Every structure is written in C-alpha cells, then in structure tokens.
Coordinates of C-alpha atoms (C1' of nucleotides) in Angstrom, one line a residue:
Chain A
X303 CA -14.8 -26.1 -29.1
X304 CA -13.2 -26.1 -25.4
X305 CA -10.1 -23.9 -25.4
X306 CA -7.2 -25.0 -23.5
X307 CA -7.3 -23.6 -19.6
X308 CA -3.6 -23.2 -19.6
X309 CA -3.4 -21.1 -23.4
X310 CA -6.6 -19.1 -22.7
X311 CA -5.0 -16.3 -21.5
X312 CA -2.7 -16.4 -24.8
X313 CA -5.6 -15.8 -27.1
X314 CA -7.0 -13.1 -24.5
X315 CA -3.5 -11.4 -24.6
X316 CA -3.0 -11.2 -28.4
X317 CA -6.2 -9.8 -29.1
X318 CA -6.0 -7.2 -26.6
X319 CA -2.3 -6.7 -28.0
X320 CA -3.3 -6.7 -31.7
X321 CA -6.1 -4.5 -30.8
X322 CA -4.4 -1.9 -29.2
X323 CA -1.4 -1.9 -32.4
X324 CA 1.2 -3.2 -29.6
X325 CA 3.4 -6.3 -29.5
X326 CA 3.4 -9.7 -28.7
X327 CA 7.4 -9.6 -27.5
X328 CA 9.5 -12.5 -26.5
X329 CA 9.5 -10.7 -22.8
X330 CA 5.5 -10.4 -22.7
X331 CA 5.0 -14.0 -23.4
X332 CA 8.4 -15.5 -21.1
X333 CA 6.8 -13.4 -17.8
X334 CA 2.8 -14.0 -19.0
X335 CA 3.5 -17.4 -18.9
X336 CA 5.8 -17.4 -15.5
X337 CA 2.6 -15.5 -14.0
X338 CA 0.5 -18.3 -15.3
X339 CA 2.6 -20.7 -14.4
X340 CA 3.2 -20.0 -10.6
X341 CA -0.6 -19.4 -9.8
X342 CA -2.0 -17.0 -7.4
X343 CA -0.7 -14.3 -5.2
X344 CA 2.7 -13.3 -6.6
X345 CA 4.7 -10.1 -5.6
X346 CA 6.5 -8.2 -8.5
X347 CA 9.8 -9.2 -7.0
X348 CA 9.0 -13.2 -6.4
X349 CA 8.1 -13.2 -10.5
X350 CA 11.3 -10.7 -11.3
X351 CA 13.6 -13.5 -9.5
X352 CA 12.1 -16.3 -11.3
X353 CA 12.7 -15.0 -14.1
X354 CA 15.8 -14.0 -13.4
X355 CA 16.6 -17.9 -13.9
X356 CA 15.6 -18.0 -17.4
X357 CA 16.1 -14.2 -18.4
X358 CA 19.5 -12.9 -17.2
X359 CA 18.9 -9.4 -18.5
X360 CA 15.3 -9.0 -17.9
X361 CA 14.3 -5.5 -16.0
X362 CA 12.5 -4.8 -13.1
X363 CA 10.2 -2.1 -15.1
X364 CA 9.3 -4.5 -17.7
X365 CA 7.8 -6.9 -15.2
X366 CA 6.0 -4.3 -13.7
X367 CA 4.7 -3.0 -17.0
X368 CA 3.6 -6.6 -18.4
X369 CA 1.8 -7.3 -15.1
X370 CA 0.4 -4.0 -15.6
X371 CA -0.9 -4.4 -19.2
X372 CA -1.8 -8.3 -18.0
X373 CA -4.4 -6.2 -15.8
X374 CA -5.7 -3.9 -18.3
X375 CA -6.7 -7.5 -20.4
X376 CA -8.7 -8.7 -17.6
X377 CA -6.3 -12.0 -17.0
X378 CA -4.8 -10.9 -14.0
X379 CA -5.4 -9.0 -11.1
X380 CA -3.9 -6.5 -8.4
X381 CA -4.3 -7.8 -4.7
X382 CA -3.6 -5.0 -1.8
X383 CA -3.1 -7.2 1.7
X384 CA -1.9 -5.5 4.9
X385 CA 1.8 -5.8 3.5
X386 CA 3.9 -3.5 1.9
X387 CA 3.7 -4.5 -1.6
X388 CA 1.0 -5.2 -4.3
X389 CA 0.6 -9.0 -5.7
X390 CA -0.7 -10.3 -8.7
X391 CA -3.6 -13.7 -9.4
X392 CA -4.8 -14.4 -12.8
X393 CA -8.2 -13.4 -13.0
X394 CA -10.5 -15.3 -12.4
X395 CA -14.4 -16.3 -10.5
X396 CA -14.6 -13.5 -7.7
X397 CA -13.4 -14.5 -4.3
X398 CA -11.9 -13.0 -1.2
X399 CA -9.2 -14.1 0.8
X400 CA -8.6 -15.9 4.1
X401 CA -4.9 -15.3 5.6
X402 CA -2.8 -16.6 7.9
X403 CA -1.1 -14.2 10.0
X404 CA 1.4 -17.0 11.2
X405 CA 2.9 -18.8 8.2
X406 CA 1.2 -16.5 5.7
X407 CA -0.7 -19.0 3.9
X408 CA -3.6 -17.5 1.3
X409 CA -7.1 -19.5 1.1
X410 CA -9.3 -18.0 -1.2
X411 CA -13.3 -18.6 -1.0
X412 CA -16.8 -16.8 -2.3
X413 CA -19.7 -16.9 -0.1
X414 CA -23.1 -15.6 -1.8
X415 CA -24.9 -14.6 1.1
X416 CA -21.9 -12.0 1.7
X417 CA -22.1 -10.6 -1.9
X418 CA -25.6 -10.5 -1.7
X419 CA -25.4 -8.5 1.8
X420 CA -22.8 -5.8 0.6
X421 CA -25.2 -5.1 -1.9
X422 CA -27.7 -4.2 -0.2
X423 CA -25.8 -2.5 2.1
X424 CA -24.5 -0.5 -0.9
X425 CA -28.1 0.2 -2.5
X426 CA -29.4 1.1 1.1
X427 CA -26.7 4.2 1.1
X428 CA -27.7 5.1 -2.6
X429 CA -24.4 3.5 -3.5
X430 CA -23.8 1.3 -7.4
X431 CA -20.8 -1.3 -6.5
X432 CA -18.0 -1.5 -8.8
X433 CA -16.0 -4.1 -6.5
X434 CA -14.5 -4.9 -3.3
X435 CA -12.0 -6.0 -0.8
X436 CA -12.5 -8.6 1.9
X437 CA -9.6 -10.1 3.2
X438 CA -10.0 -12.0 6.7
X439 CA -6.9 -12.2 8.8
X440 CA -6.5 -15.1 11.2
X441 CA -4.4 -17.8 12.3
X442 CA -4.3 -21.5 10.6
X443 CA -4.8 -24.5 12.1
X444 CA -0.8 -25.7 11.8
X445 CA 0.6 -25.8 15.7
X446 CA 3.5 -23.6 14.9
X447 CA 1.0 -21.0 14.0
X448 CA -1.6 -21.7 16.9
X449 CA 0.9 -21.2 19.9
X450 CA 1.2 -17.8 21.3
X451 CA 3.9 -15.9 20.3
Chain B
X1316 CA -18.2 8.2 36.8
X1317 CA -18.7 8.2 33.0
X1318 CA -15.8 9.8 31.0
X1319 CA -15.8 12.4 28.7
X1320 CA -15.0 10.9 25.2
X1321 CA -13.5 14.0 24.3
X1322 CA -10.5 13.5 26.9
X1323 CA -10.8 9.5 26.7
X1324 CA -7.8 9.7 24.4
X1325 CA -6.4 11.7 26.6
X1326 CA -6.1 9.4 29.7
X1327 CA -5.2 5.9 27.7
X1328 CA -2.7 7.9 25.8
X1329 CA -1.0 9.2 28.8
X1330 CA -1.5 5.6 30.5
X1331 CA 0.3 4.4 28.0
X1332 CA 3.1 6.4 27.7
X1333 CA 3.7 6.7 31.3
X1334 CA 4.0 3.0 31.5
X1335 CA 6.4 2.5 29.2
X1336 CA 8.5 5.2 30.2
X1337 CA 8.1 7.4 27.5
X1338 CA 7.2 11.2 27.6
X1339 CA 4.0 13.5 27.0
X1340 CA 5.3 16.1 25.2
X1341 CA 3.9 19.1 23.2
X1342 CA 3.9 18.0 20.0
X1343 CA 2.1 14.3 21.2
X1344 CA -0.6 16.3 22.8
X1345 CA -1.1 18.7 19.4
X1346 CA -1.1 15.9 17.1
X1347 CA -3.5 13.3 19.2
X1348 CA -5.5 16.5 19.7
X1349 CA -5.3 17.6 15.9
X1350 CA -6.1 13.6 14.7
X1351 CA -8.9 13.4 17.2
X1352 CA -10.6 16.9 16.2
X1353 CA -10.5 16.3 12.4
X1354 CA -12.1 12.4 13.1
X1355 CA -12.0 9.6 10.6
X1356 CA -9.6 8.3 7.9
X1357 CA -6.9 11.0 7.5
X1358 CA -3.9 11.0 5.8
X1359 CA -0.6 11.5 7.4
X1360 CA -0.5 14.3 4.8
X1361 CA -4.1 15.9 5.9
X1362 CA -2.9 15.9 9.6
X1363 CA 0.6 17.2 8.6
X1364 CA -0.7 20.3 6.6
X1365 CA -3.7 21.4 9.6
X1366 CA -0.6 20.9 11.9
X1367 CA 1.4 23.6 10.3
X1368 CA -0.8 26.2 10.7
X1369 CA -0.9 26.1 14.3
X1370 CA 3.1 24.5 14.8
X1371 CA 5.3 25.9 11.8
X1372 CA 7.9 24.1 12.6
X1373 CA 6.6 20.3 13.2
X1374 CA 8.3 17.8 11.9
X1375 CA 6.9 14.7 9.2
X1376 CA 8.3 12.0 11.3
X1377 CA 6.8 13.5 14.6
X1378 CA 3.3 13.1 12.8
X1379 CA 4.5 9.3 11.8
X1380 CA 5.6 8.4 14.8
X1381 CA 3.3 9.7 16.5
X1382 CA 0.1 7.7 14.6
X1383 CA 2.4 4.7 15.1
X1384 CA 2.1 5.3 18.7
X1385 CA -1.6 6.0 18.7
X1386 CA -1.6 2.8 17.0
X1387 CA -0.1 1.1 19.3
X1388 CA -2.0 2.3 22.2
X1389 CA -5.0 1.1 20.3
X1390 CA -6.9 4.6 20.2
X1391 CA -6.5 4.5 16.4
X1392 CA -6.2 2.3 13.6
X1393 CA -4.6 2.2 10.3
X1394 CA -6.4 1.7 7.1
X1395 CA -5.4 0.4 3.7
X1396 CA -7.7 1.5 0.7
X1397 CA -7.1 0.8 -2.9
X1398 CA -5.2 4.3 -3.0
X1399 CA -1.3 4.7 -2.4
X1400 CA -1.2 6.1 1.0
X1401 CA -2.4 5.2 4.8
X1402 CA -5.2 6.7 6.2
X1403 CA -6.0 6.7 9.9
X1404 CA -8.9 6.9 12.2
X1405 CA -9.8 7.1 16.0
X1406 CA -10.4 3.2 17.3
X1407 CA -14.1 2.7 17.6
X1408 CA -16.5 -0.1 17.4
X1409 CA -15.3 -2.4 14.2
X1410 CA -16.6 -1.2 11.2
X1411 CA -16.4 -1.6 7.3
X1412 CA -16.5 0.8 4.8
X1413 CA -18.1 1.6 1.4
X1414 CA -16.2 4.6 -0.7
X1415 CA -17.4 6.6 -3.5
X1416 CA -14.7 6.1 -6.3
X1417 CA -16.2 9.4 -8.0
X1418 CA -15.8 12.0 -5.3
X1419 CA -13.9 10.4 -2.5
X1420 CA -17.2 10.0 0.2
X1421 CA -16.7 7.4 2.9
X1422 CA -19.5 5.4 4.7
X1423 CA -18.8 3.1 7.6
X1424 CA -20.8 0.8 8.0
X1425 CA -21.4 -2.4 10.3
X1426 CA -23.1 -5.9 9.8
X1427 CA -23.5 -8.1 12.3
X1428 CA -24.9 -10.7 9.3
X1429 CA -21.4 -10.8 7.4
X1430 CA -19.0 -10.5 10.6
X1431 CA -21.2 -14.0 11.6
X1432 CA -20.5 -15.5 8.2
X1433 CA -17.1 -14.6 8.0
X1434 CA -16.5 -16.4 11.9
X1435 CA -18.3 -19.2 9.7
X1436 CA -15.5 -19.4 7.0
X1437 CA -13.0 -19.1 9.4
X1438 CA -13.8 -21.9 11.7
X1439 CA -14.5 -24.1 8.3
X1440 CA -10.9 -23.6 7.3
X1441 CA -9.4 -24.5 10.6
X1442 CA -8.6 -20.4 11.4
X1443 CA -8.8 -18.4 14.6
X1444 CA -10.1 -15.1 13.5
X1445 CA -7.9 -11.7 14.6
X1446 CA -9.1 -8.8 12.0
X1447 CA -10.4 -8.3 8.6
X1448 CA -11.0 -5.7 5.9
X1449 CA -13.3 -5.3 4.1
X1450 CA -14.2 -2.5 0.9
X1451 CA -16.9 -1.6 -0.7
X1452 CA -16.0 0.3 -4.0
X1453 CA -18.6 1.9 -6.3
X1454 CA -20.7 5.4 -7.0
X1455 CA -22.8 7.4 -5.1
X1456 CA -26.1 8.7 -5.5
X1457 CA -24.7 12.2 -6.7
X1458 CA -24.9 12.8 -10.3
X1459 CA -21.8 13.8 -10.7
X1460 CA -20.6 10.4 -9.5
X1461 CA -22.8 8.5 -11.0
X1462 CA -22.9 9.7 -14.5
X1463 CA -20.3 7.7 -17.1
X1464 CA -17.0 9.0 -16.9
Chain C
dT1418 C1' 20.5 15.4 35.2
dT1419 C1' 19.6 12.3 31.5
dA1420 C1' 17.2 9.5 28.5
dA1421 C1' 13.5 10.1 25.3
dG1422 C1' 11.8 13.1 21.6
dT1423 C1' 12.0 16.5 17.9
dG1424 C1' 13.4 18.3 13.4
dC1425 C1' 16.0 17.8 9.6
dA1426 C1' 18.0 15.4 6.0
dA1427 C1' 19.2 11.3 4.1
dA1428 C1' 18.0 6.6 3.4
dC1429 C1' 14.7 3.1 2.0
dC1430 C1' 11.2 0.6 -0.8
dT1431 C1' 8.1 0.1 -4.2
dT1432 C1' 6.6 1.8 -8.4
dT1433 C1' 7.0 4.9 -12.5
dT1434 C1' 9.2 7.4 -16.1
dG1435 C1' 12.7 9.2 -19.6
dC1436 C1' 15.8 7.8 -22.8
dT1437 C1' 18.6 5.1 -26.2
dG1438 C1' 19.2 1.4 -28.8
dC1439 C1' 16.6 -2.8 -30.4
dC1440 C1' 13.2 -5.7 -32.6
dC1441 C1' 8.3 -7.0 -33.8
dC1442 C1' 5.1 -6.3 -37.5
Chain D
dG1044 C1' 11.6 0.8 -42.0
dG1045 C1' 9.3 2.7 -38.3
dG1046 C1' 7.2 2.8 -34.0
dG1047 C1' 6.4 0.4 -30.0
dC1048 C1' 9.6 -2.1 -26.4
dA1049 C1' 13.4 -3.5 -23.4
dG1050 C1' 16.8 -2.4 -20.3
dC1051 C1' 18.9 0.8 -17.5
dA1052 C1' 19.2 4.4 -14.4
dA1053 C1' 17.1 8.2 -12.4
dA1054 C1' 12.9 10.1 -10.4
dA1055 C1' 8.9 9.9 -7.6
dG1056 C1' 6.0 9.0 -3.7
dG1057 C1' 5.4 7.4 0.9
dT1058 C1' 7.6 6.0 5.1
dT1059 C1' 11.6 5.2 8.2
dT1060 C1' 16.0 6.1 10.3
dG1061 C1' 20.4 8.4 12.1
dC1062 C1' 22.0 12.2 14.4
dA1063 C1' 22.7 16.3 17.2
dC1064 C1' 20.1 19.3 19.8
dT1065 C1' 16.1 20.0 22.9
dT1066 C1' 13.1 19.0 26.7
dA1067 C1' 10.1 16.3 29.9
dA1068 C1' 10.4 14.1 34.2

DNA sequence: TTAAGTGCAAACCTTTTGCTGCCCC
DNA sequence: GGGGCAGCAAAAGGTTTGCACTTAA
C-alpha cells in the first residue's frame, strides 16, 4: 500500500506521540501541517507569522517546541546557515545546500562522489561520521545578483 | 625579504588600521596577540577569560570588536559549528573541518577533490562561487568517544 | 587637541523555561 | 479526572550599542 506523500508525516508524528504517552493537540497538528505545507527552509518566526493568520493566540514557545519535537520524529530538520537564526526542512534524502548571497535563494543537491570523499577523509583520521554540513555560498545567475555591489 | 609569520598579523593589522584612520591601541595589540598565540577556533569566551589574567580590567565588547576587526582585515575568520556560539581562527589557507562530537577534537582538513566538485555544482546551477562550509561530525578513534553513549 | 576607543551597563535577539489554567486521552 | 500542553512572561545566552571618560596620534 503506497501511503500518501503529503499525510506521511501524520502517521510518523502519532506514533512517535502515542509512543512517548504525549498528545496529538489541535496546535501540533495546525503548525505540523503549516511546516509541511510551506516546504523547505523556514525560520521559527516566518512559520510563527503564518500562523498567526489562522491561530490568533498561538505562542512563540509552542512553535518552537513542536518544531522541536518534529525533530526528535525524524520529519524535520534543523539547518544552521551563516545567518543569525536556525530554520527548519522536513526531513528528507540527504543533501546540502547551494545559496545565493544576493537574493538569498536556497538550491539543494547530493553529489556521491563528495559523500564518498568525506568519508574517507573521516576514516583516514580514525574518525566514524555521524553527519555533516556543506553549504556553498555564491551568487545566482539573476543580473540583479551578478552586478557588483 | 621573507616575513616572520609571527609579526605578519602585526604589519596587515596595523596597515589596516592606519588606513582607515583608526588607532593601535593597547588592548588591539593584547587581544591580536592573545588570539594569535592560543591559534585556531576560539571562542570569544576562551579569548576573554586568558585576557583577564594578564588585563583585569578588559572589557567583553573590546574582545568583540576587536575579532570583528580582525575579521575585517582578513587575518581571521569566523566559524559557525552546530554549537551556540562563534568561534574564530587566524586566516590561513581554506580549509574544512571534521569535529569529534564526543570530546570536542577538531581536524582541519583540505581536499582539493571536493573544492573541484563543488566549483562543478556551482557552475551547473548558474552560481559564481564566494565561500563555503563545510562539517564533518562524528567520533574519534578514542574509546571514550567512540563507545555508545 | 580631538576623534577614536575602552569599559560598563543596558539593549537586543533568538531560544528556553516556569507557571497557571486548559484540554486530550 | 489527571497529567501533559498552551500561552504568557520572564529568564537565559550570545552579541551589539549608547554613553562618558580615556588615550593614541
């Protein structure tokens, strides 16, 4: 049976929830799904003013505490660019990022032959990799971000 | 003539600062002096507590500015791991690094192999490379780090 | 002399935590 | 009904900034 893409992360999120003896709250589900629905690369505050729309009341803490527990499921991940704050992509196939310094589009992409090099490099200095961080920084091919500043 | 890389800083720093009409004071030549002694990836807070001992009185936001300047000169550079807080390190030839999530050990590390593939990826996208990062995270060869938590 | 720099404290920003009343199970 | 949760506000780090005094040039 082929699950839905876009509920897949519903079934991973009760069972983790029902697991653990927590609770599948109207709050979890409204900002899981607002994640979901926005795609890759959000900041804490872009998601807390979205769903500011639909959810007058909704806190700043409980955002960050969902996004947390969304990480502790495996369905999303924490990103760390050059920027001040942390943003959030569902989880999913590793890949790193490409970014443009200019207009601050994100381009994700895997390359093999990378992941195959770092872990060599890793096992030549008697290291076991957990993970890693590659971010490339660059400029696009758009003219307002090819010009010279 | 070839220049002692112990006083390198020294002249670029001052070259610098003179031509932007700024001043070399004490506490600019203690702290470049202090950074450049303990070598890589110190925290603000690392550099800040060795300062004390030898300048009671320093001030936090002498140290900050003062890495911001270095920055600026381009005789150190910033650095961004997983962790909360910046760490710094002389300006060298680019490397990457591969950390130890069990006792903290940094490697740097360079390969000529990725920094080719990641031009590669670049120019496939339409980007003009500027910088990258990249992370290795995993666990060293000591058996403290590498036994299961 | 005089403008830049220092030290200090307060401000800032992002993220976390404590608490009280609320609601899922 | 009871314990986990939401919302709020306050706290906690890390970093920056405003200000009056000091100091390099």
């Amino acid at each position: 049976m082929i699950t839905n893409p876009q509920e897949a992360w519903k079934q991973t999120l009760e069972k983790h929830i029902r697991s653990r003896g927590l609770r599948l709250t109207r709050q979890r589900l409204l900002i899981t799904e607002t994640f979901f629905r926005r795609g890759g690369h959000t900041t804490v505050d872009d998601l807390y003013q979205e769903l500011l729309k639909t959810q007058p009341g909704i806190g700043y803490a409980t955002v960050y505490r969902t996004l947390k527990l969304l990480v502790e499921c495996g369905i999303a991940e924490s990103l760390q660019f050059g920027e001040d704050s942390t943003r959030y992509e569902p989880a999913s196939e590793h890949h790193d990022h490409l970014i443009c310094t200019g207009c601050g589009t994100i381009i994700e992409f895997e390359n093999e032959t990378i992941e195959n090099l770092q872990e060599e490099i890793a096992k030549m200095f008697g290291f076991t990799l957990t993970h890693h961080n590659m971010e490339l920084y660059g400029r696009c091919s758009d003219p307002k971000c090819t010009k010279k500043s």
